[in-house]
Short mmCIF file of C-alpha atoms in Angstrom, two decimals:
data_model
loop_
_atom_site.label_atom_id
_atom_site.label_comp_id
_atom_site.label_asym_id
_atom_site.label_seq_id
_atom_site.Cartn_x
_atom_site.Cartn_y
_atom_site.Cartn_z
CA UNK A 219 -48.02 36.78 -19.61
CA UNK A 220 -45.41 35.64 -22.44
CA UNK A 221 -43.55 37.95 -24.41
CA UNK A 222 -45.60 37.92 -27.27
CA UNK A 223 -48.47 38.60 -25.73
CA UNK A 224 -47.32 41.69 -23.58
CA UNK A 225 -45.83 42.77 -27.33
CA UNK A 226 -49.63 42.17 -28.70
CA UNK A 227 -50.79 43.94 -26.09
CA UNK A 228 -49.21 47.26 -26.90
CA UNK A 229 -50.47 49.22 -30.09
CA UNK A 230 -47.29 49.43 -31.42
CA UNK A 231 -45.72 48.88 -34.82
CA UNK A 232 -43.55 45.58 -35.43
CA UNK A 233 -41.36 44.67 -38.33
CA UNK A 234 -43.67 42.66 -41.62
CA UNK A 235 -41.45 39.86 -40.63
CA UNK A 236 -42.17 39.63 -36.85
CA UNK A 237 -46.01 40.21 -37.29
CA UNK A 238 -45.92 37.02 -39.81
CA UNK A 239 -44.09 35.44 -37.11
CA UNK A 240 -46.87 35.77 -34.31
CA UNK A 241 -49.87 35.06 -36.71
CA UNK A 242 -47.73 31.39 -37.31
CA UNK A 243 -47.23 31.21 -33.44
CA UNK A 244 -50.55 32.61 -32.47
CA UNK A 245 -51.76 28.94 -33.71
CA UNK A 246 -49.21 27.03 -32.11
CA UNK A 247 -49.35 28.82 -28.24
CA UNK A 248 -48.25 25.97 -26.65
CA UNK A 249 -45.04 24.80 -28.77
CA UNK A 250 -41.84 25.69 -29.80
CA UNK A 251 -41.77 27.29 -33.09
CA UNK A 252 -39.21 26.81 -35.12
CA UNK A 253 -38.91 29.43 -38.07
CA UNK A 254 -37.17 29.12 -40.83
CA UNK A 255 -35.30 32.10 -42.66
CA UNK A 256 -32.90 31.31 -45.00
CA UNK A 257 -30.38 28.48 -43.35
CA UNK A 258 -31.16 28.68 -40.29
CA UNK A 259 -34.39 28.27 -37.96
CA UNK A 260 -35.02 31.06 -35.28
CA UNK A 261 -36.79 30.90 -32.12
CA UNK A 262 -38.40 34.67 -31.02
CA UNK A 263 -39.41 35.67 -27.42
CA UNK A 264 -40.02 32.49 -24.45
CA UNK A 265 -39.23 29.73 -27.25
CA UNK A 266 -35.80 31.53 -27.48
CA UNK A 267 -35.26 31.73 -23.42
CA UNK A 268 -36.53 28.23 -23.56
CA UNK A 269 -34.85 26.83 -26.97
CA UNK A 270 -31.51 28.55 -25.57
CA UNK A 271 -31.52 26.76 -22.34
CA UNK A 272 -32.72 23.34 -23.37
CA UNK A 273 -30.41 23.35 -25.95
CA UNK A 274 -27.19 25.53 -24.90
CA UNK A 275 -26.96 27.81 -27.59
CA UNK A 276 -26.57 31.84 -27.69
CA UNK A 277 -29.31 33.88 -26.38
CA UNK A 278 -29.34 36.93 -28.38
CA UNK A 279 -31.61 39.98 -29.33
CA UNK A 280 -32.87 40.81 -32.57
CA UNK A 281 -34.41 44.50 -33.62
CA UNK A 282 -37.84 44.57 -33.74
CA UNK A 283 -38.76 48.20 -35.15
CA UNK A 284 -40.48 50.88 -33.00
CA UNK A 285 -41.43 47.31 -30.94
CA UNK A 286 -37.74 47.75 -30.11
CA UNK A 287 -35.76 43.95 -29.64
CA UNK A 288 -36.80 40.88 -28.77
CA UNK A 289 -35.07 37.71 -27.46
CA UNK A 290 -33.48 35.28 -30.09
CA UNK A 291 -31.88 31.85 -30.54
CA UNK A 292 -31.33 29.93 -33.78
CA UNK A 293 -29.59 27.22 -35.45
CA UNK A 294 -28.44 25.92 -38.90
CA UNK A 295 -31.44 24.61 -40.73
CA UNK A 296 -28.96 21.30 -41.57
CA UNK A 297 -28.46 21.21 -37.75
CA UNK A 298 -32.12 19.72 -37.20
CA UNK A 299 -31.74 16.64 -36.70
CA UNK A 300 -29.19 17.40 -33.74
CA UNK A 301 -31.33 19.76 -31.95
CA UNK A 302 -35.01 18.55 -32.41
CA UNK A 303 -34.59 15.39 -30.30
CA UNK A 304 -32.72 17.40 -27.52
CA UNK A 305 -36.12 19.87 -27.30
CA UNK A 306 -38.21 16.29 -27.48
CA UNK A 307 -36.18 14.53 -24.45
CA UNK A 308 -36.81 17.79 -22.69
CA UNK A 309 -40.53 16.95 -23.07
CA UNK A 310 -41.40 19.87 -25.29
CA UNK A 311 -43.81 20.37 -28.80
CA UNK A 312 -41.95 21.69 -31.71
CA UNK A 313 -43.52 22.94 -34.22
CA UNK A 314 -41.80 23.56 -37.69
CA UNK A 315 -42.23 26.33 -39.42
CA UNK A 316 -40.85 26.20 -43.36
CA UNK A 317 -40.56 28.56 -46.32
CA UNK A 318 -43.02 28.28 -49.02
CA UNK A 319 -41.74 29.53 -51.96
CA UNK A 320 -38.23 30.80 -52.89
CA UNK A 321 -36.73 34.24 -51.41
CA UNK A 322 -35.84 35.14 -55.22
CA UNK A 323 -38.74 35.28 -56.25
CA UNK A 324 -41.39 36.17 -53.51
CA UNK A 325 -43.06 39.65 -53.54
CA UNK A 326 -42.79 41.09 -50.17
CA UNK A 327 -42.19 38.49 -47.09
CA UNK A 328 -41.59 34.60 -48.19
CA UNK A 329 -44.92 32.72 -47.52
CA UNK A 330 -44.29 30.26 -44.51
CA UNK A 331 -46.39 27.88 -42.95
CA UNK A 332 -46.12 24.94 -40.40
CA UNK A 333 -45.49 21.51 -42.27
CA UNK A 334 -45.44 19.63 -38.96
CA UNK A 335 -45.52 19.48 -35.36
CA UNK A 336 -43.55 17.38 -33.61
CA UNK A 337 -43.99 15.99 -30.04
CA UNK A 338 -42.34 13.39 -27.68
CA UNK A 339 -45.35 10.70 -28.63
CA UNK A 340 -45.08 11.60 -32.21
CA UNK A 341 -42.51 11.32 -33.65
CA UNK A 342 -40.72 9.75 -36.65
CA UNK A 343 -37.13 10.35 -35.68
CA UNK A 344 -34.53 7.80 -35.38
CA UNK A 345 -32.85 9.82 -32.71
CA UNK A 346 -35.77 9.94 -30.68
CA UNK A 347 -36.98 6.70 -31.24
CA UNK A 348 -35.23 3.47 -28.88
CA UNK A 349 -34.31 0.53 -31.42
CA UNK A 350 -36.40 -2.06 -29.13
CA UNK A 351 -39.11 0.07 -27.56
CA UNK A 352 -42.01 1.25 -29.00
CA UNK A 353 -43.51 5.20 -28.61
CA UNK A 354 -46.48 5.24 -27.83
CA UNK A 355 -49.17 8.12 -28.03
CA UNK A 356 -51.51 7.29 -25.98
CA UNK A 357 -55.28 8.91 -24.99
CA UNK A 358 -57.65 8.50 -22.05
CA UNK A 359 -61.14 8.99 -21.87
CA UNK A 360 -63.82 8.88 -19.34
CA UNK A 361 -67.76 8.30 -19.72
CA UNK A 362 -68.46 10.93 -17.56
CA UNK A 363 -67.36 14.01 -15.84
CA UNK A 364 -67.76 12.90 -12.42
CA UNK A 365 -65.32 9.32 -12.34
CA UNK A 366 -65.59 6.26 -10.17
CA UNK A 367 -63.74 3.51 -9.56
CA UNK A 368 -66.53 1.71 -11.42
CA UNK A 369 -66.06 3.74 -14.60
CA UNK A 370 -64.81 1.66 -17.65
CA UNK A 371 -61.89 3.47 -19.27
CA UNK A 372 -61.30 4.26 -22.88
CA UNK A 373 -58.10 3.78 -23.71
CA UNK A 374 -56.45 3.95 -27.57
CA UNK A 375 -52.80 4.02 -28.07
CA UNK A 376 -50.74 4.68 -31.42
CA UNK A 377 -47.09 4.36 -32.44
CA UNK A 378 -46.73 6.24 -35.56
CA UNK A 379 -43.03 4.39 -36.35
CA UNK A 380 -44.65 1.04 -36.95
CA UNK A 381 -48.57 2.40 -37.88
CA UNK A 382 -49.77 -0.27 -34.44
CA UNK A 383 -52.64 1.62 -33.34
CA UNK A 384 -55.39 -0.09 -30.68
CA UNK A 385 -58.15 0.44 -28.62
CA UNK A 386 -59.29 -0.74 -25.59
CA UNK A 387 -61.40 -0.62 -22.61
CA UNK A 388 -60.95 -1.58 -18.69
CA UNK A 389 -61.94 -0.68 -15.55
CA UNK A 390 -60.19 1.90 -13.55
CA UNK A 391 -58.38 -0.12 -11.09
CA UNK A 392 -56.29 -1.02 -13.91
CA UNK A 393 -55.35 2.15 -15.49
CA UNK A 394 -52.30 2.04 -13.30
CA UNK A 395 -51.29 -1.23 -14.94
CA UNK A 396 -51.70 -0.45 -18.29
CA UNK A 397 -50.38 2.67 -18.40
CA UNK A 398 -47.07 0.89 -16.59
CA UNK A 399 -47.29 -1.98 -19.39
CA UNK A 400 -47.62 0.51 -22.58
CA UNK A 401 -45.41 3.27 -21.07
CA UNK A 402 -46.59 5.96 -23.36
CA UNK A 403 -44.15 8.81 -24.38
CA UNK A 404 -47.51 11.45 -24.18
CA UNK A 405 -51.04 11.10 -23.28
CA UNK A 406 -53.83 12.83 -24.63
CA UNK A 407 -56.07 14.19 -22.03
CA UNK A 408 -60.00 16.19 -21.95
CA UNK A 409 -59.63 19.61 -20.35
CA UNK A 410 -61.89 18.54 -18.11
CA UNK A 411 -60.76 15.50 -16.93
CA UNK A 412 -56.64 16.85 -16.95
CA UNK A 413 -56.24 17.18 -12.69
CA UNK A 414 -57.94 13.99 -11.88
CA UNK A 415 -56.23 12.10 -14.50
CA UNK A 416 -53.00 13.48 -13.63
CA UNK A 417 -53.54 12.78 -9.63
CA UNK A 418 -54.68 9.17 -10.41
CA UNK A 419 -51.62 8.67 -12.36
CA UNK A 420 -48.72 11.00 -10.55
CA UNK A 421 -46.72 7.95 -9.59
CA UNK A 422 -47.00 6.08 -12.94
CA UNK A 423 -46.89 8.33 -15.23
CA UNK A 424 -43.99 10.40 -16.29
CA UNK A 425 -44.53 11.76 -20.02
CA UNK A 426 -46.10 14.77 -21.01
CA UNK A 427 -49.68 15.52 -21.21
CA UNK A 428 -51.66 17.43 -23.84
CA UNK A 429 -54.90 18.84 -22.79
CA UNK A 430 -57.68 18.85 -25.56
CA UNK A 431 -60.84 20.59 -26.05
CA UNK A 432 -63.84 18.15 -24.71
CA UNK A 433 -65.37 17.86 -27.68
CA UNK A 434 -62.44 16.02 -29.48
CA UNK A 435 -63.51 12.76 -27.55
CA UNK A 436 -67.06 12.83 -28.40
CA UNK A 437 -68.22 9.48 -30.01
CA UNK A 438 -69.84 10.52 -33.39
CA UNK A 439 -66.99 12.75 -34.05
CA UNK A 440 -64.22 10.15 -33.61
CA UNK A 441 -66.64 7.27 -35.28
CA UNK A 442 -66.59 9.73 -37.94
CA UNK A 443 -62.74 9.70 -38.53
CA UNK A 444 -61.89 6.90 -37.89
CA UNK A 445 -64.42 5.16 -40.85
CA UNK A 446 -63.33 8.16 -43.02
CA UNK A 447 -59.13 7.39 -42.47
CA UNK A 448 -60.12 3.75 -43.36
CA UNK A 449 -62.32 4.53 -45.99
CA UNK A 450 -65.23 2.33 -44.44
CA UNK A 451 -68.83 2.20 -43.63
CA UNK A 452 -68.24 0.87 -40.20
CA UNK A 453 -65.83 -0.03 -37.44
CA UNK A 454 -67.29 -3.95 -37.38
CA UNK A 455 -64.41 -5.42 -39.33
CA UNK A 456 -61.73 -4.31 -37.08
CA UNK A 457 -63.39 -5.82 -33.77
CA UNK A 458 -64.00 -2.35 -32.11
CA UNK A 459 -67.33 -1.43 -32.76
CA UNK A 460 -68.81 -2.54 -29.45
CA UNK A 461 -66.02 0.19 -28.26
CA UNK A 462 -67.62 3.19 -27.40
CA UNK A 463 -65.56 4.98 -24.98
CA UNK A 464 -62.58 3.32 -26.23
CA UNK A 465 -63.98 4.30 -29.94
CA UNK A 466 -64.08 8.51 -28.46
CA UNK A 467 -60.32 7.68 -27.62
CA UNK A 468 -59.18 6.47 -30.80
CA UNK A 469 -61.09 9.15 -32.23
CA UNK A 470 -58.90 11.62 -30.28
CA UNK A 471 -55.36 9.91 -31.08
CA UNK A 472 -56.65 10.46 -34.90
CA UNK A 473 -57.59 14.05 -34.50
CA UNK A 474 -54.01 14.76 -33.23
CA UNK A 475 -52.28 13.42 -35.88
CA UNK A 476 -53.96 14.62 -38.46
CA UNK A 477 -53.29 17.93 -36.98
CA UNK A 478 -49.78 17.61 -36.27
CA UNK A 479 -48.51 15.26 -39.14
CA UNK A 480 -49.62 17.70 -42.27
CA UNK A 481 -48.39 14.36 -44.48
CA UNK A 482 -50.83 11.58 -45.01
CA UNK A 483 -51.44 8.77 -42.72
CA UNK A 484 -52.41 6.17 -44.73
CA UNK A 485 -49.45 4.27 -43.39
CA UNK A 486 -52.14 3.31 -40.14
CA UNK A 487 -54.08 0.88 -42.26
CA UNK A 488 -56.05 -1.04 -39.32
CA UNK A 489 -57.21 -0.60 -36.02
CA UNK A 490 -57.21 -3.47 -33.55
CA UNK A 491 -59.43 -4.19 -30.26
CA UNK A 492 -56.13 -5.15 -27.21
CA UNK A 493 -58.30 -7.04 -25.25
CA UNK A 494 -57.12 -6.81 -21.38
CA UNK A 495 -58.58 -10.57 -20.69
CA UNK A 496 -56.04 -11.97 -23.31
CA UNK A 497 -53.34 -10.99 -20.75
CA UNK A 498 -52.15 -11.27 -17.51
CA UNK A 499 -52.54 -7.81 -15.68
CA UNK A 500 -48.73 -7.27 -14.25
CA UNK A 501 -48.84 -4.61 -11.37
CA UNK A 502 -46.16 -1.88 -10.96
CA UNK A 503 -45.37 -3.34 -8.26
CA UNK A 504 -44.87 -6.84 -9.25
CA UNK A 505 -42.78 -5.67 -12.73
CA UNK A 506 -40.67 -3.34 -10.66
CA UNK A 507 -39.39 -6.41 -7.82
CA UNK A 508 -39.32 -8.94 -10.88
CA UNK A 509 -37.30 -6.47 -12.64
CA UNK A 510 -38.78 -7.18 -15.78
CA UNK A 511 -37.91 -4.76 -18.26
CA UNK A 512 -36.13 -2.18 -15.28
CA UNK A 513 -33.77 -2.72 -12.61
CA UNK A 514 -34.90 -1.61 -9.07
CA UNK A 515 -31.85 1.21 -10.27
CA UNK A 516 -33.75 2.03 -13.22
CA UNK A 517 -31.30 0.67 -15.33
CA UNK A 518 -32.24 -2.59 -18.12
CA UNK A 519 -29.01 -4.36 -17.83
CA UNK A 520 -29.96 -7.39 -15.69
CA UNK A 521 -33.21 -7.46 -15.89
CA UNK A 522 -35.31 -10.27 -17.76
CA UNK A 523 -35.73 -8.31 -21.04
CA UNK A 524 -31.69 -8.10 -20.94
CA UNK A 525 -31.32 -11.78 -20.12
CA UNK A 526 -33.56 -12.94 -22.91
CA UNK A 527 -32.95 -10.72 -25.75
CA UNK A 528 -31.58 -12.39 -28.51
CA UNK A 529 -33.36 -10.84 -31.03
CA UNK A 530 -31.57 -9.87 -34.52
CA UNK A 531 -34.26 -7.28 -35.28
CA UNK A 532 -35.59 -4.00 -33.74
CA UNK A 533 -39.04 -5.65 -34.34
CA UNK A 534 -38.08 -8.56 -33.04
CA UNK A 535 -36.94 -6.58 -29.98
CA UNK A 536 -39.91 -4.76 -29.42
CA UNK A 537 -41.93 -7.70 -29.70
CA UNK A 538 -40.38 -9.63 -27.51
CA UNK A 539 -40.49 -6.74 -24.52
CA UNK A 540 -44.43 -6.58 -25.58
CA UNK A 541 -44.62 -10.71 -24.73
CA UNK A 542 -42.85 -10.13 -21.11
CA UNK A 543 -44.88 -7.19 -20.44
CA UNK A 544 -48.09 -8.67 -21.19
CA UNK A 545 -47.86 -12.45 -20.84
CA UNK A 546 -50.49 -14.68 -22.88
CA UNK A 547 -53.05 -15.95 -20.38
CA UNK A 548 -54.29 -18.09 -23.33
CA UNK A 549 -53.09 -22.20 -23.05
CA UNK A 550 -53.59 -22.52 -26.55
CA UNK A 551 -51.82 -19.48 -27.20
CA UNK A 552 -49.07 -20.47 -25.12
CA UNK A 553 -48.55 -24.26 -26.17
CA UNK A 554 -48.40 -23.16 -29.64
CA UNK A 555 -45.27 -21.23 -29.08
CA UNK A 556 -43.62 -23.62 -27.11
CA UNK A 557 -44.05 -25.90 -29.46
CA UNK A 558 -42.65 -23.61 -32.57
CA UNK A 559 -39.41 -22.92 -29.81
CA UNK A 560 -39.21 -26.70 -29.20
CA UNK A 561 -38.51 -27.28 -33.18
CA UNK A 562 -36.39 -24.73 -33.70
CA UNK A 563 -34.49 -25.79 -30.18
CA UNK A 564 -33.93 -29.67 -32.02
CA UNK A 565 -33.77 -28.30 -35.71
CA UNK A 566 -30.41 -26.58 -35.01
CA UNK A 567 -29.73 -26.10 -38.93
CA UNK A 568 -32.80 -24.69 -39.34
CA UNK A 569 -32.63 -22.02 -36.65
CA UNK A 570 -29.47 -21.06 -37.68
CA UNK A 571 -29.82 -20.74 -41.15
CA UNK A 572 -33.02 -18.55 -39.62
CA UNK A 573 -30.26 -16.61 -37.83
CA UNK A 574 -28.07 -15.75 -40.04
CA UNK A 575 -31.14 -14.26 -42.66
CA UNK A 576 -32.73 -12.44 -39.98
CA UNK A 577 -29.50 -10.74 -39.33
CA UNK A 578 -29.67 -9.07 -42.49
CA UNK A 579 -32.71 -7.65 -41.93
CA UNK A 580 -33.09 -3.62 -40.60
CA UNK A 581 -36.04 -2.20 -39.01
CA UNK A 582 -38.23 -3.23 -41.71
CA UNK A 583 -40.91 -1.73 -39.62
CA UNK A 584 -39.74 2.13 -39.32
CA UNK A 585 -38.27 1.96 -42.94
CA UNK A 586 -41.92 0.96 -44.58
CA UNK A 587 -42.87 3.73 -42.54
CA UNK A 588 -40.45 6.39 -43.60
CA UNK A 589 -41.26 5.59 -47.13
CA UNK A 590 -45.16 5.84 -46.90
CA UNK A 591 -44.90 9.05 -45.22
CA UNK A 592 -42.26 11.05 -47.74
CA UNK A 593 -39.71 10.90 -44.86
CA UNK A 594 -37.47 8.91 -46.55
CA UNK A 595 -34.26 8.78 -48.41
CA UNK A 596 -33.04 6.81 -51.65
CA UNK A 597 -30.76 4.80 -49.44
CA UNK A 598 -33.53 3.93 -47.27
CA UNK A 599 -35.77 2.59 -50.64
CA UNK A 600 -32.56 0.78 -51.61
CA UNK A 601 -32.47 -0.68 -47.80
CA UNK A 602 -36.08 -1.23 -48.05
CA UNK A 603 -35.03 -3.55 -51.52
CA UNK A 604 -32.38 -5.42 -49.50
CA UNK A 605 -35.25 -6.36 -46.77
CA UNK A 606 -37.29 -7.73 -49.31
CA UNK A 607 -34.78 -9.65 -50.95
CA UNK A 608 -34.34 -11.58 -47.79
CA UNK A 609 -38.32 -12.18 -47.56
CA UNK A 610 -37.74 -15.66 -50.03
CA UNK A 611 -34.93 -16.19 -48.34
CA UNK A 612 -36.32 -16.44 -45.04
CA UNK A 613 -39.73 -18.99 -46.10
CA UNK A 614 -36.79 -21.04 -48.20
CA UNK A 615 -35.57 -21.59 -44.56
CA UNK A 616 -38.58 -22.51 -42.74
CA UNK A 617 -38.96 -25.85 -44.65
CA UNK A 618 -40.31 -29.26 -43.42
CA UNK A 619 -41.50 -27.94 -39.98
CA UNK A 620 -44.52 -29.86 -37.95
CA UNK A 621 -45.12 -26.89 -35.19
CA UNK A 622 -48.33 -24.81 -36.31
CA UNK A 623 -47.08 -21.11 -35.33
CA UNK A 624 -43.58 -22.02 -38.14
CA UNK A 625 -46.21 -23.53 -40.25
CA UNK A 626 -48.13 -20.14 -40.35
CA UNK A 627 -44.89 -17.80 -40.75
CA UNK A 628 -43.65 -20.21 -43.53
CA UNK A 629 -47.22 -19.75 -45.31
CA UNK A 630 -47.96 -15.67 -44.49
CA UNK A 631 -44.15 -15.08 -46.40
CA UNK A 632 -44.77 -13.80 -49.54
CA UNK A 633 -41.52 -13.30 -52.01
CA UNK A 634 -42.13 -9.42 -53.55
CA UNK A 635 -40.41 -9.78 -56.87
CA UNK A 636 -42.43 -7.46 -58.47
CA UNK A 637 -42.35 -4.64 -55.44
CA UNK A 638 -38.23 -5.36 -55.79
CA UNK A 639 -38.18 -4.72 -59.42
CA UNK A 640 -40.39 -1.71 -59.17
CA UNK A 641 -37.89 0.02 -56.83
CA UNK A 642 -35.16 -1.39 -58.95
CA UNK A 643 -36.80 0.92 -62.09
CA UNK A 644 -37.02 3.91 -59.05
CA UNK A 645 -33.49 3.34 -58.20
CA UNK A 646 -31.66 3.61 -62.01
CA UNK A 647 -34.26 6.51 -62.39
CA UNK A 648 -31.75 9.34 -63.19
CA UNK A 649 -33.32 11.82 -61.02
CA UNK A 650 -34.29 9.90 -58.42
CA UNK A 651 -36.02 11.30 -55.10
CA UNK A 652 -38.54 10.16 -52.84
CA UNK A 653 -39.45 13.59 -52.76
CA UNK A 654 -40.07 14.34 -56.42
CA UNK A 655 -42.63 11.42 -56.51
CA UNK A 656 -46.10 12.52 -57.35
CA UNK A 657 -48.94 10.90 -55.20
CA UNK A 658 -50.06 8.23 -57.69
CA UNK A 659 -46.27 7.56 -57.82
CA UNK A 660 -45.73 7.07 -54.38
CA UNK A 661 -44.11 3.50 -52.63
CA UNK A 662 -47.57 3.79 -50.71
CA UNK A 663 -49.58 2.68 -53.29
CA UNK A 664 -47.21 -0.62 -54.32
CA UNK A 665 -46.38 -1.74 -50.90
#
């Protein structure tokens, strides 16, 4: 039994403050909460011991009333950004808990509330997040109660940096494989089908897990969110509809972020079927002796992702780890990128000149994100400008090329002079804040 419970337990009196505390945390049993009074945010009872330990701060006591004291460990409220990825790393849920209105003027105890829960596969951190690997969120769901190796898997997967979310489903046999290919920072789990899902996957898994009620993966209900978050009538238009088990996954992965991200996600815009027959199926085994993306000492220098990587982007990074992970089984597929690498191999100018722009470019990706979800700063709009200004930059290179794939990147650039002049007018605003912006103000609804 936790601290808090052996103190809810007891009929005896606690402070206003630490009664407001365990109402917050009573919601929230399974994650750090991180309080915030005044400058700083506290930890109370096992999230101190834990907090304390994971990050190596002082353990110390605070009074409690007739309750008498209880464990605490805090930090500067500035100091966030430090300590939250060192509690993610250690595989823990952190849930942040703000003030609501000012201390000067409240009546009584300052209204505070959660405003977000963050958690190894969710995250939006660029100390948590690797420049040229993706975090994935990940959920698994079974037809029925009793599984076989005959049992098609549903399997959905999200990275909330970039907004990729997909769906998919696959036999069993190659849960293993996919789990290896995607590497998922967390995976979403039924209660009831936690132990066997854990045992299947003990030797290929080694993220966190997060048990949800059964009913979360029911069909209807994730249908349901998943038409209303992309403000449809049906799933056809995204190539998933024949999904159904992969559908009650997806459904899942949007249920948790719509409880633990308390901004919008309107950032996901899509949802797209990964089809497993697309690709060739790499085995753990056969990635770990090829030393694809991992040493046989665990380590990346060396291995064929190391060798390879050129890219000048984050997104270019992560792409190209996605392409070694999950080679193209299609010939078409396949000859139309070696073609578009012969081109650029003979048009030397050209792939310089392609170089040298791409160079300029940040993790166009992430930043978008930032920006759609409030998270971001003025420098990042102002970054998020620069990007853009490359954008004609970039098609101005790709000129005169035969190869269809250059062809197609050449035609999909679009130059976004008026987007660039609208953050321009943001920019000189005197006041300017991403923060300040009201909804029908927001980046989101220009980009």
């Amino acid at each position: 039994m936790s601290l808090a419970e052996q103190k809810s337990t007891k009929d005896i009196k606690i402070t206003p403050l630490m009664r407001q505390y365990q109402q917050v945390k009573a919601k929230y049993p399974d994650t750090i909460l991180l309080f915030r009074m005044g400058d700083f945010y506290e930890t109370f009872d096992d999230d101190a011991i834990t907090t304390a330990k994971v990050l190596g701060i002082t353990l110390t006591k605070r009074g409690n009333g007739p309750a008498g004291e209880t464990p605490l460990a805090g930090f500067p409220y500035h100091a966030l950004d430090t300590y939250l990825p060192k509690l993610l790393k250690a595989g823990k849920r952190v849930a942040i808990c703000e003030q609501l209105e000012d201390p000067k003027f409240a009546k009584g105890i300052v209204k505070r509330d959660v405003i977000e829960v963050v958690t190894p596969g969710v995250s939006f951190s660029d100390k948590v997040l690797e420049l040229k690997q993706n975090n994935y969120l990940a959920a698994i769901h079974f037809p029925s109660p009793i599984i076989t190796s005959n049992d098609t898997v549903g399997f959905a997967f999200v990275d909330v940096s970039t907004a990729e979310f997909g769906v998919s489903e696959f036999s069993l046999r190659n849960l293993k494989d996919q789990i290896q290919s995607f590497n998922p920072s967390e995976i979403l789990v039924q209660k009831r089908d936690y132990e066997s899902i854990k045992s299947i996957l003990k030797d290929s898994f080694k993220g966190i897990y997060t048990k949800l009620d059964d009913w979360i993966f029911n069909y209807d209900y994730g249908y349901e969110l998943l038409i209303n978050h992309f403000k449809t009538q049906t799933l056809k238009g995204y190539g998933v509809e024949d999904f159904r088990t992969g559908i009650a996954a997806a459904g899942a992965v949007m249920n948790y972020l719509q409880e633990t991200q308390k901004t919008n996600l309107l950032h996901i815009k899509r949802i797209f079927p990964h089809n497993t027959n697309d690709y060739i199926i790499l085995d753990p085994s056969t990635k770990r002796n090829l030393e694809i993306t991992k040493s046989i000492e665990g380590k990346e220098e060396g291995t064929l992702f190391w060798v390879l990587d050129r890219t000048k982007t984050p997104m270019g990074g992560r792409l190209l780890k996605k392409w070694i992970n999950q080679p193209q089984k299609s010939v078409e597929s396949i000859k139309a990128r070696l073609e578009a690498v012969s081109e650029l191999t003979k048009k030397q100018d050209i792939r310089k000149k392609i170089s040298s722009i791409m160079t300029r470019f940040g993790d166009l990706e992430r930043l978008i994100t930032k920006i759609c979800t409030a998270r971001s700063n003025p420098r990042e709009l102002i970054a998020l400008k620069a990007n853009l200004s490359e954008v004609e930059n970039l098609k101005s290179a790709i000129v005169n090329v035969q190869s269809e794939r250059l062809s197609e990147i050449h035609n999909g650039l679009t130059p976004l002079k008026e987007l660039i002049g609208e953050i321009s007018t943001w920019v000189g605003t005197e006041f300017f804040t991403i923060s300040s912006m009201s909804s029908s103000e927001s980046p989101d609804n220009f980009i």
